[in-house]
GROMACS .gro file of C-alpha atoms in nm:
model
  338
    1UNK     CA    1   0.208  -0.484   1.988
    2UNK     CA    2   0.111  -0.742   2.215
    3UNK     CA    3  -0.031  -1.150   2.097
    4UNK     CA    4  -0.317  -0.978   2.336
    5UNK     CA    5  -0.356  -0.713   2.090
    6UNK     CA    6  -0.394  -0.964   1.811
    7UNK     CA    7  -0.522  -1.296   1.925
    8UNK     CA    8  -0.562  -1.625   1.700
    9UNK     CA    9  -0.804  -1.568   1.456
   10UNK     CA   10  -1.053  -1.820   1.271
   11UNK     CA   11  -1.083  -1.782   0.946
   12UNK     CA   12  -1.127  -1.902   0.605
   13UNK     CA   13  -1.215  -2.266   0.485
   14UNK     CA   14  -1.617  -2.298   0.377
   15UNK     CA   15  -1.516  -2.310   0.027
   16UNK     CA   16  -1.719  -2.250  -0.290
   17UNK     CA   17  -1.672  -1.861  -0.206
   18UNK     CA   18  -1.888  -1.876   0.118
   19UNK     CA   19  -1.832  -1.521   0.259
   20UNK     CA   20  -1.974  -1.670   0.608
   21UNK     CA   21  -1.686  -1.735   0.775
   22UNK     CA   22  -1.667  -1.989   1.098
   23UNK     CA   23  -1.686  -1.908   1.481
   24UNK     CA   24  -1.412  -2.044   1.732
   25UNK     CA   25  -1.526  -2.362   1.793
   26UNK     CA   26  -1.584  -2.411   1.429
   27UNK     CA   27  -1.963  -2.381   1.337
   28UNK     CA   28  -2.081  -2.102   1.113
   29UNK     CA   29  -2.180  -1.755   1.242
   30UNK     CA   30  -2.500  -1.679   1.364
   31UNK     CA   31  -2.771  -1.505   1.121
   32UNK     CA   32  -2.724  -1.143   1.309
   33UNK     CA   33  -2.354  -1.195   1.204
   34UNK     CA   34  -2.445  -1.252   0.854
   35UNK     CA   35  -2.618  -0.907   0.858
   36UNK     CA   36  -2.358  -0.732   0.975
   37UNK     CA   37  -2.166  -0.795   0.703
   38UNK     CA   38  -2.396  -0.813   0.450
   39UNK     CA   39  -2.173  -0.562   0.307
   40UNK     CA   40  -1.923  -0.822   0.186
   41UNK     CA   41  -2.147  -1.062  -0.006
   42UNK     CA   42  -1.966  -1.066  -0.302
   43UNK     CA   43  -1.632  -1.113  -0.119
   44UNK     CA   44  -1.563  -1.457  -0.070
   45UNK     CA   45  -1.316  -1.401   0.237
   46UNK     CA   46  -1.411  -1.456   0.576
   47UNK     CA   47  -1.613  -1.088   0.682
   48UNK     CA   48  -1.376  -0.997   0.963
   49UNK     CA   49  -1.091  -1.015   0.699
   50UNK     CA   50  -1.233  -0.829   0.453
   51UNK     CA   51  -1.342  -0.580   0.757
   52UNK     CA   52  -0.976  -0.584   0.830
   53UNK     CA   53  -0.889  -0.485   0.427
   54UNK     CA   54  -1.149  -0.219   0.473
   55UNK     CA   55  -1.010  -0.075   0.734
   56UNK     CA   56  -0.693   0.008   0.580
   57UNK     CA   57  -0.868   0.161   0.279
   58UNK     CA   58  -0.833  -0.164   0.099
   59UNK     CA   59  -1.123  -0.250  -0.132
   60UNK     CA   60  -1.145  -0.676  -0.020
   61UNK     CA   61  -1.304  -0.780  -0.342
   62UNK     CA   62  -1.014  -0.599  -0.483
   63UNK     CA   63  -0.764  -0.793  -0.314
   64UNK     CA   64  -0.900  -1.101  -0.351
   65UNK     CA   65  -0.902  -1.091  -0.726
   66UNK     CA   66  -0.542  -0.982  -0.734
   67UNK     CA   67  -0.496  -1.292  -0.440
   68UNK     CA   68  -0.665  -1.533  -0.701
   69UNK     CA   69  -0.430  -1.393  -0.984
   70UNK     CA   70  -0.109  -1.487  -0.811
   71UNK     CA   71  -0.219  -1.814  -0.743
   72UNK     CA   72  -0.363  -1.885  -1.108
   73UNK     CA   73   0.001  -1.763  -1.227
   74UNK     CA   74   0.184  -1.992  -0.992
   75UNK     CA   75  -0.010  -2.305  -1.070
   76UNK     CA   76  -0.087  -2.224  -1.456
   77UNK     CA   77  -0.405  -2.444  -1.482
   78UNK     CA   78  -0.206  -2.731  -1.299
   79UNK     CA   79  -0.107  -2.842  -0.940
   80UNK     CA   80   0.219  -2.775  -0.706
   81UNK     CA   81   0.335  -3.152  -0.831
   82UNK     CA   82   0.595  -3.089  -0.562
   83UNK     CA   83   0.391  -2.986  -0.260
   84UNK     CA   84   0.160  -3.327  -0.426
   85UNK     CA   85   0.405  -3.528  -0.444
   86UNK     CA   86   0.599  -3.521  -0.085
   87UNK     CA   87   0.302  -3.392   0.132
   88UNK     CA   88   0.019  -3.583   0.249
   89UNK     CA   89  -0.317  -3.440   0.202
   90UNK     CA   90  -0.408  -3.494   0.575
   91UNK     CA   91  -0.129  -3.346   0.705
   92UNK     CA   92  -0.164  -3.035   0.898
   93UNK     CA   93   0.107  -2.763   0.990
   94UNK     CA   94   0.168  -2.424   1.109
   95UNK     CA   95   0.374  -2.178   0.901
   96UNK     CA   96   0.539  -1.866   1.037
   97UNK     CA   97   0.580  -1.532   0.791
   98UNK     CA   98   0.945  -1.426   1.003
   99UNK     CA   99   1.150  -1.097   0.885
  100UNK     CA  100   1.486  -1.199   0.774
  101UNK     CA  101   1.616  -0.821   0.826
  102UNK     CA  102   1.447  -0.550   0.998
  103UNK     CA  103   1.198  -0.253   0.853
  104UNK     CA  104   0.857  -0.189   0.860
  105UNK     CA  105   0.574  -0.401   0.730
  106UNK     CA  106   0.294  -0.398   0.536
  107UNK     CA  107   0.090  -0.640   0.349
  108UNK     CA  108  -0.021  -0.896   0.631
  109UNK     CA  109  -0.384  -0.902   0.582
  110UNK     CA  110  -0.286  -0.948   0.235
  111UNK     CA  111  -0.054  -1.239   0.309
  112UNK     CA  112  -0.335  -1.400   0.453
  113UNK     CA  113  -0.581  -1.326   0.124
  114UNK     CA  114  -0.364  -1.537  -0.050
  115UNK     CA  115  -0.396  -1.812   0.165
  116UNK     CA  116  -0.739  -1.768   0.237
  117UNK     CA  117  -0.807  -1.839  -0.156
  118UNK     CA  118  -0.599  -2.175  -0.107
  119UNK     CA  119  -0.716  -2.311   0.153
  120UNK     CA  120  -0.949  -2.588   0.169
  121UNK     CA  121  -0.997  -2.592   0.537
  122UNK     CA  122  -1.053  -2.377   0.828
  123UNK     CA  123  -0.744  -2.236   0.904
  124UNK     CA  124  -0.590  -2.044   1.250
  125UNK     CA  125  -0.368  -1.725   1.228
  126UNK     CA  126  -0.165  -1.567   1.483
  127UNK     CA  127  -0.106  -1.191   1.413
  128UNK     CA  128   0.219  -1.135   1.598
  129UNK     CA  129   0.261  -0.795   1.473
  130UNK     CA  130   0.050  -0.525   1.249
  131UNK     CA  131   0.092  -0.326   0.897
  132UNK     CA  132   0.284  -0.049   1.015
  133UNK     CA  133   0.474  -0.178   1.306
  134UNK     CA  134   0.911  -0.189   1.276
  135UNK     CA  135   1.035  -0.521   1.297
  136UNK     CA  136   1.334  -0.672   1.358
  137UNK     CA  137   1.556  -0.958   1.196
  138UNK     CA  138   1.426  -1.290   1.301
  139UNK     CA  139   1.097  -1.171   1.465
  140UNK     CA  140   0.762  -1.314   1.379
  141UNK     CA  141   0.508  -1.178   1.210
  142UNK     CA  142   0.217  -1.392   1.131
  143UNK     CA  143   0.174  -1.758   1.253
  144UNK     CA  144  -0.116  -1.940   1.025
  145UNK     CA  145  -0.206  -2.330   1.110
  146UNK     CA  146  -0.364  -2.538   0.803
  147UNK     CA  147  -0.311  -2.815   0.584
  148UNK     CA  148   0.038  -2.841   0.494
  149UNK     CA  149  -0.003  -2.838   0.106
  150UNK     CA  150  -0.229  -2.535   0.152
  151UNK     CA  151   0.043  -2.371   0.309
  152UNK     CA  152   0.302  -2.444   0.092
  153UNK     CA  153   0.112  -2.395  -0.257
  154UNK     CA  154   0.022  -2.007  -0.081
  155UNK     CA  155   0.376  -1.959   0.010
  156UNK     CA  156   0.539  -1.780  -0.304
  157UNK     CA  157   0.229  -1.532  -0.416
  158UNK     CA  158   0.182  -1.447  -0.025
  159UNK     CA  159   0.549  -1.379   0.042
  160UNK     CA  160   0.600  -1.162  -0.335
  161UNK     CA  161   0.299  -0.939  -0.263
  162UNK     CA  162   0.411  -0.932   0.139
  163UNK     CA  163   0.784  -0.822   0.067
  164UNK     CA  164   0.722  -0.613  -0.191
  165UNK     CA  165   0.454  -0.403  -0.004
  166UNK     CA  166   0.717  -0.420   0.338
  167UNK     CA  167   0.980  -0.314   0.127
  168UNK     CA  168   0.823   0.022  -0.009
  169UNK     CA  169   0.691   0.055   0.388
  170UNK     CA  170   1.056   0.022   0.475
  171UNK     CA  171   1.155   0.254   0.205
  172UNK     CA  172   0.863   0.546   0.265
  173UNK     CA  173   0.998   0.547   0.650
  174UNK     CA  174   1.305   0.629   0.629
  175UNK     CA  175   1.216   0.965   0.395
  176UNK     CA  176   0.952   0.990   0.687
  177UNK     CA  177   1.205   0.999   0.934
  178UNK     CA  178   1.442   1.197   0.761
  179UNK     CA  179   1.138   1.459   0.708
  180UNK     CA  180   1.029   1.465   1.079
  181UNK     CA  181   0.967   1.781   1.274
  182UNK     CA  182   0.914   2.023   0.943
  183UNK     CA  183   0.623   2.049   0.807
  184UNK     CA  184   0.674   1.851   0.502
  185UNK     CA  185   0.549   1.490   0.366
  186UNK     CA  186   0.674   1.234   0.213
  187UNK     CA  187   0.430   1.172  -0.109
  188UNK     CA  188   0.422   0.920  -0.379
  189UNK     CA  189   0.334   0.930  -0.734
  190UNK     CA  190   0.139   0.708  -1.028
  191UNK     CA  191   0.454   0.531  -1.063
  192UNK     CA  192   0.339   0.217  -0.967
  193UNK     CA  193   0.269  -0.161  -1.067
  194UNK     CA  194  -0.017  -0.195  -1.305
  195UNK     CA  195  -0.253  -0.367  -1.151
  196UNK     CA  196  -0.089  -0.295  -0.775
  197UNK     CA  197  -0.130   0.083  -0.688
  198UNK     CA  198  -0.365   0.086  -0.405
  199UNK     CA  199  -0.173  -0.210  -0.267
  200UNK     CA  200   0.137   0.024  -0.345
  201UNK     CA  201  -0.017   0.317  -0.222
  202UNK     CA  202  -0.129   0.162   0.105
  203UNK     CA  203   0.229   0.018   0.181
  204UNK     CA  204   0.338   0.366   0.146
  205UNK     CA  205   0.104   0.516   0.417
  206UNK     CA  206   0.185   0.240   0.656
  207UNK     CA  207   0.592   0.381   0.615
  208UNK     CA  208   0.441   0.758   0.705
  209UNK     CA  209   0.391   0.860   0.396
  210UNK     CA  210   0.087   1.003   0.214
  211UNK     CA  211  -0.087   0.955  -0.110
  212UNK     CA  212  -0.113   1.186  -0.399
  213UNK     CA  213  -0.435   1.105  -0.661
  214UNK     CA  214  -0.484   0.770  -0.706
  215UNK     CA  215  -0.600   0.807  -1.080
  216UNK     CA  216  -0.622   1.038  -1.355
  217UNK     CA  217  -0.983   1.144  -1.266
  218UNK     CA  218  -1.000   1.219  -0.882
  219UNK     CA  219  -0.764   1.545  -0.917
  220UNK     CA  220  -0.607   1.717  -1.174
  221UNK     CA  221  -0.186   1.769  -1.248
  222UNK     CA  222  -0.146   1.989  -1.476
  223UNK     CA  223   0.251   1.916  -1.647
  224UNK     CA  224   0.449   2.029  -1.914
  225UNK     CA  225   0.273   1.872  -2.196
  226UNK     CA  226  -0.029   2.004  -2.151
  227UNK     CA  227   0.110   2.361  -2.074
  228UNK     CA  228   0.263   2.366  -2.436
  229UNK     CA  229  -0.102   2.196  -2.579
  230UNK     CA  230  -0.269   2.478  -2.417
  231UNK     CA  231  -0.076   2.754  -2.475
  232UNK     CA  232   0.072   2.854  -2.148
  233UNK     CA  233   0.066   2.759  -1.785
  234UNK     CA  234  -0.196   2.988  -1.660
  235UNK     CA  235  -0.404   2.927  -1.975
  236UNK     CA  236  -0.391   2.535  -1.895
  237UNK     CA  237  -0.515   2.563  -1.560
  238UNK     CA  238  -0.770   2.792  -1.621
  239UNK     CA  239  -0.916   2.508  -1.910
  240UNK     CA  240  -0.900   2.266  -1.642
  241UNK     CA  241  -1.087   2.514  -1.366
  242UNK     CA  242  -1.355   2.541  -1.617
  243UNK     CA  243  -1.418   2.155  -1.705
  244UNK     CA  244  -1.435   2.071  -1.396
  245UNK     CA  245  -1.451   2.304  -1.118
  246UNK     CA  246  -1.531   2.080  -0.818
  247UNK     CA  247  -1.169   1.907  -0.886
  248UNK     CA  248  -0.848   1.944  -0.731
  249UNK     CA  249  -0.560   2.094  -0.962
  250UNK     CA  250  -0.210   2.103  -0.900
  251UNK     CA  251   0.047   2.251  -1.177
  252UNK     CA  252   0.352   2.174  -1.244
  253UNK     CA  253   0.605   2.474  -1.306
  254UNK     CA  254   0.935   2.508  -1.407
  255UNK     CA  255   0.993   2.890  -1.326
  256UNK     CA  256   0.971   3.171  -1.023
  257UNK     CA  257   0.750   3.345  -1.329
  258UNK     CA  258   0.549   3.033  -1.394
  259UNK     CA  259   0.480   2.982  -1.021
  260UNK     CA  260   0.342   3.363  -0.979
  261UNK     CA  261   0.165   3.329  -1.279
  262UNK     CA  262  -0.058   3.028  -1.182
  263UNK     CA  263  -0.075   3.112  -0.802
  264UNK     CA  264  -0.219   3.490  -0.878
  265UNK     CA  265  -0.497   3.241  -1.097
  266UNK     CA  266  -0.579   3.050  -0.794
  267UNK     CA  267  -0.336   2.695  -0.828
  268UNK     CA  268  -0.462   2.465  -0.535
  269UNK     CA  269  -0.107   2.267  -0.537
  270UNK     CA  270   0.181   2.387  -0.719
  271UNK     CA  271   0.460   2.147  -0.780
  272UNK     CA  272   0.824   2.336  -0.813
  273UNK     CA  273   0.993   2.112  -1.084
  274UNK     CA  274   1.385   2.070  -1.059
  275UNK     CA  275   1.403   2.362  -0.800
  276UNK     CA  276   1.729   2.395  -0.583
  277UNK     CA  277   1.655   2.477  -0.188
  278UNK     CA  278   1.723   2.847  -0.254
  279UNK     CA  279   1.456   2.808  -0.514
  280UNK     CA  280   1.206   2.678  -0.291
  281UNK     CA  281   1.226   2.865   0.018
  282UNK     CA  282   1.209   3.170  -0.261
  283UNK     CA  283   0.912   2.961  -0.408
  284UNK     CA  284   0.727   3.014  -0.030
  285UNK     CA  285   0.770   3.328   0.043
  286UNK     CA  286   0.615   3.413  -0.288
  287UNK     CA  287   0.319   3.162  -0.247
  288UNK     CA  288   0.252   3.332   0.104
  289UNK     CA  289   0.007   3.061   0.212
  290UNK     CA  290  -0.160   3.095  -0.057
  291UNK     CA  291  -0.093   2.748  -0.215
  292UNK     CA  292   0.039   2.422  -0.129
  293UNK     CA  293   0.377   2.392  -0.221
  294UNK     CA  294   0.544   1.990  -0.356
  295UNK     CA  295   0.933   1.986  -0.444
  296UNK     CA  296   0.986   1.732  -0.699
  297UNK     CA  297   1.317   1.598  -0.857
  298UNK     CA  298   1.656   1.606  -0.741
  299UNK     CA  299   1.561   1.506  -0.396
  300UNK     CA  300   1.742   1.202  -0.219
  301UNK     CA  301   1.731   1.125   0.118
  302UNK     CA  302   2.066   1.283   0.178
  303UNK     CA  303   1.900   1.640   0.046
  304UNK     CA  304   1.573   1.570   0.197
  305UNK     CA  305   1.588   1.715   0.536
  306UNK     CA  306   1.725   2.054   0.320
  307UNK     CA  307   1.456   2.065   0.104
  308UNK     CA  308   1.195   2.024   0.407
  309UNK     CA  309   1.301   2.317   0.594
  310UNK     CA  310   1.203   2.558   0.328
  311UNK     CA  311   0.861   2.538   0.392
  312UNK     CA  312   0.763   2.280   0.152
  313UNK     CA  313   0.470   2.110   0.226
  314UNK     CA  314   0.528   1.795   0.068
  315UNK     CA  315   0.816   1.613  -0.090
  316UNK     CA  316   0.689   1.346  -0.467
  317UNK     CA  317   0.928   1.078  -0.461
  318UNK     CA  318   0.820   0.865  -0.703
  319UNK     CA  319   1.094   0.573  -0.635
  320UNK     CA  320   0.907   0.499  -0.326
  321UNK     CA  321   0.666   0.281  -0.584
  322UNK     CA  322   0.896   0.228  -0.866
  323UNK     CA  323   1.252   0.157  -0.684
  324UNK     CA  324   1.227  -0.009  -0.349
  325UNK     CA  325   1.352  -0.320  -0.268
  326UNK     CA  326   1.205  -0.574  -0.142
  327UNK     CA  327   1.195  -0.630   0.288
  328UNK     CA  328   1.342  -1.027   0.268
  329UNK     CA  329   1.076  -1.213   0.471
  330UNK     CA  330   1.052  -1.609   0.451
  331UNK     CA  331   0.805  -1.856   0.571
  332UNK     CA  332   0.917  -2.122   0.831
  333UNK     CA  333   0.724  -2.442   0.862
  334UNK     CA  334   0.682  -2.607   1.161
  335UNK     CA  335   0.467  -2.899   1.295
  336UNK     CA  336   0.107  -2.771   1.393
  337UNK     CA  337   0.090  -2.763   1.823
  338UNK     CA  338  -0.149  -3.053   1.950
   0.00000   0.00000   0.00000
């Protein structure tokens, strides 16, 4: 992706939560502008930003709550006495987010949440490359220009939430990659970080990968436990159908006999528990179509490609969330261009 693609970008910096934003040349948008995003009044970063967030099936008000919680942990009711100490409060500087090893990333319009809740000025980014995009060691990713102890202060609680997110991007790829030309997906799970699943769940789709529910209530997964409260597999589903009939259900199964049982009652989503790849290319040609199919357990990314060319349609791998390290990305400062 070009510096074309994704030009400097004016942001940030009325303070007091203005959600107004500020044009090029530094005065405030027009009142037509304010209309069009009306929809992010109770956001207090810039509109375009939070359009950006939006975009990606991020909720802005959302992120900037979770930005404002990283920040109130790193300062703990005080100040960054060291930033305070050494750094003028006039003095202005440009930071650049640079990979220190190469993967994918995600988490840049996050990144620049956190520092949009920092700073006290107008500041400038440079989007170098997008959530999604490979990246190599040493290349630049995002360029922002602002006062220096802004920067600095922003640096830790943008670069946790920015690696972590790159790292399960980095992670979700390379089962995406392993996976490509079957049929199959990568999928994650509800093993996540309270407080961080659809941050979590994004950085997954930006590696390839897709999302299964992202809470209890907008589908149903029927698993062991509540097969042996209910009585039986079938019987489990077929309480869930009736509650709520307008709502997705998957079962879990352990057995060939399970999986006929709850596909001849109409299973949406069947996931095949602890099956081998015999078992699951046995596990389609019983389904017929009729279901989706999800292997779970005992895959690795050595066994992956095995499991996908049974027919599968998607592969849970819930270490996507829970297990992947971080993407090491630091932030270079650099004297702000003239």
């Amino acid at each position: 992706m070009s510096d074309t693609d994704l030009p400097l970008a004016p942001t940030g910096g009325c303070g007091g939560g203005c959600a107004c934003g500020a044009d090029a040349e530094g005065g405030h948008q027009d009142h037509d502008d304010h209309a069009e995003h009306a929809e992010y009044a109770e956001c207090g970063l810039d509109p375009a930003l939070a359009g950006l967030l939006t975009d990606a099936g991020l909720d802005p008000v959302e992120v900037e709550d979770l930005a404002h919680l990283a920040i109130q942990e790193d300062l703990d009711h005080g100040v960054d006495v060291t930033t305070v100490a050494t750094i003028p409060a006039e003095a202005v500087a440009t930071a650049d987010f640079v990979a220190r090893e190469a993967g994918v990333v995600a988490g840049l319009r996050i990144a620049e949440s956190v520092i949009s809740v920092v700073c006290t000025d107008e500041f400038e980014v440079e989007r170098h490359v997008d959530d999604g995009d490979r990246v190599d060691a040493g290349q630049k990713l995002l360029s922002v220009t602002t006062r220096t102890r802004d920067l600095l202060t922003a640096e830790r609680s943008a670069l946790n939430l920015l690696c972590r997110l790159s790292g399960i991007a980095t992670a979700t790829r390379a089962w995406a990659d392993a996976l490509d030309g079957t049929r199959a997906r990568v999928r994650d799970t509800r093993k996540t970080t309270p407080g961080l699943r659809s941050l979590e769940k994004f950085a997954v789709r930006c590696g390839g990968g897709v999302n299964h529910r992202m809470s209890l209530s907008d589908a149903a997964l029927v698993k062991d436990n509540h097969v042996i409260a209910a009585g039986g597999v079938a019987q489990a589903f077929q309480a869930v159908r009736r509650a709520f009939p307008e709502v997705p259900i998957e079962v879990e199964v352990d057995t060939l006999h399970q999986l006929r049982e709850v596909v001849d009652a109409g299973a949406d989503l069947i996931l095949l528990d602890n099956f081998t790849p015999g078992e699951c290319e046995e596990a389609v040609a019983i389904v017929g179509g009729r279901a989706l199919l999800e292997a779970s357990g005992r895959l690795t990314l050595d066994n992956a490609r095995a499991y996908a060319e049974t027919g599968v349609d998607f592969l849970a791998v819930g270490a996507l969330t829970h297990s992947s390290p971080i993407l090491d990305i630091g932030l270079d400062l650099r004297k702000a261009e003239q």
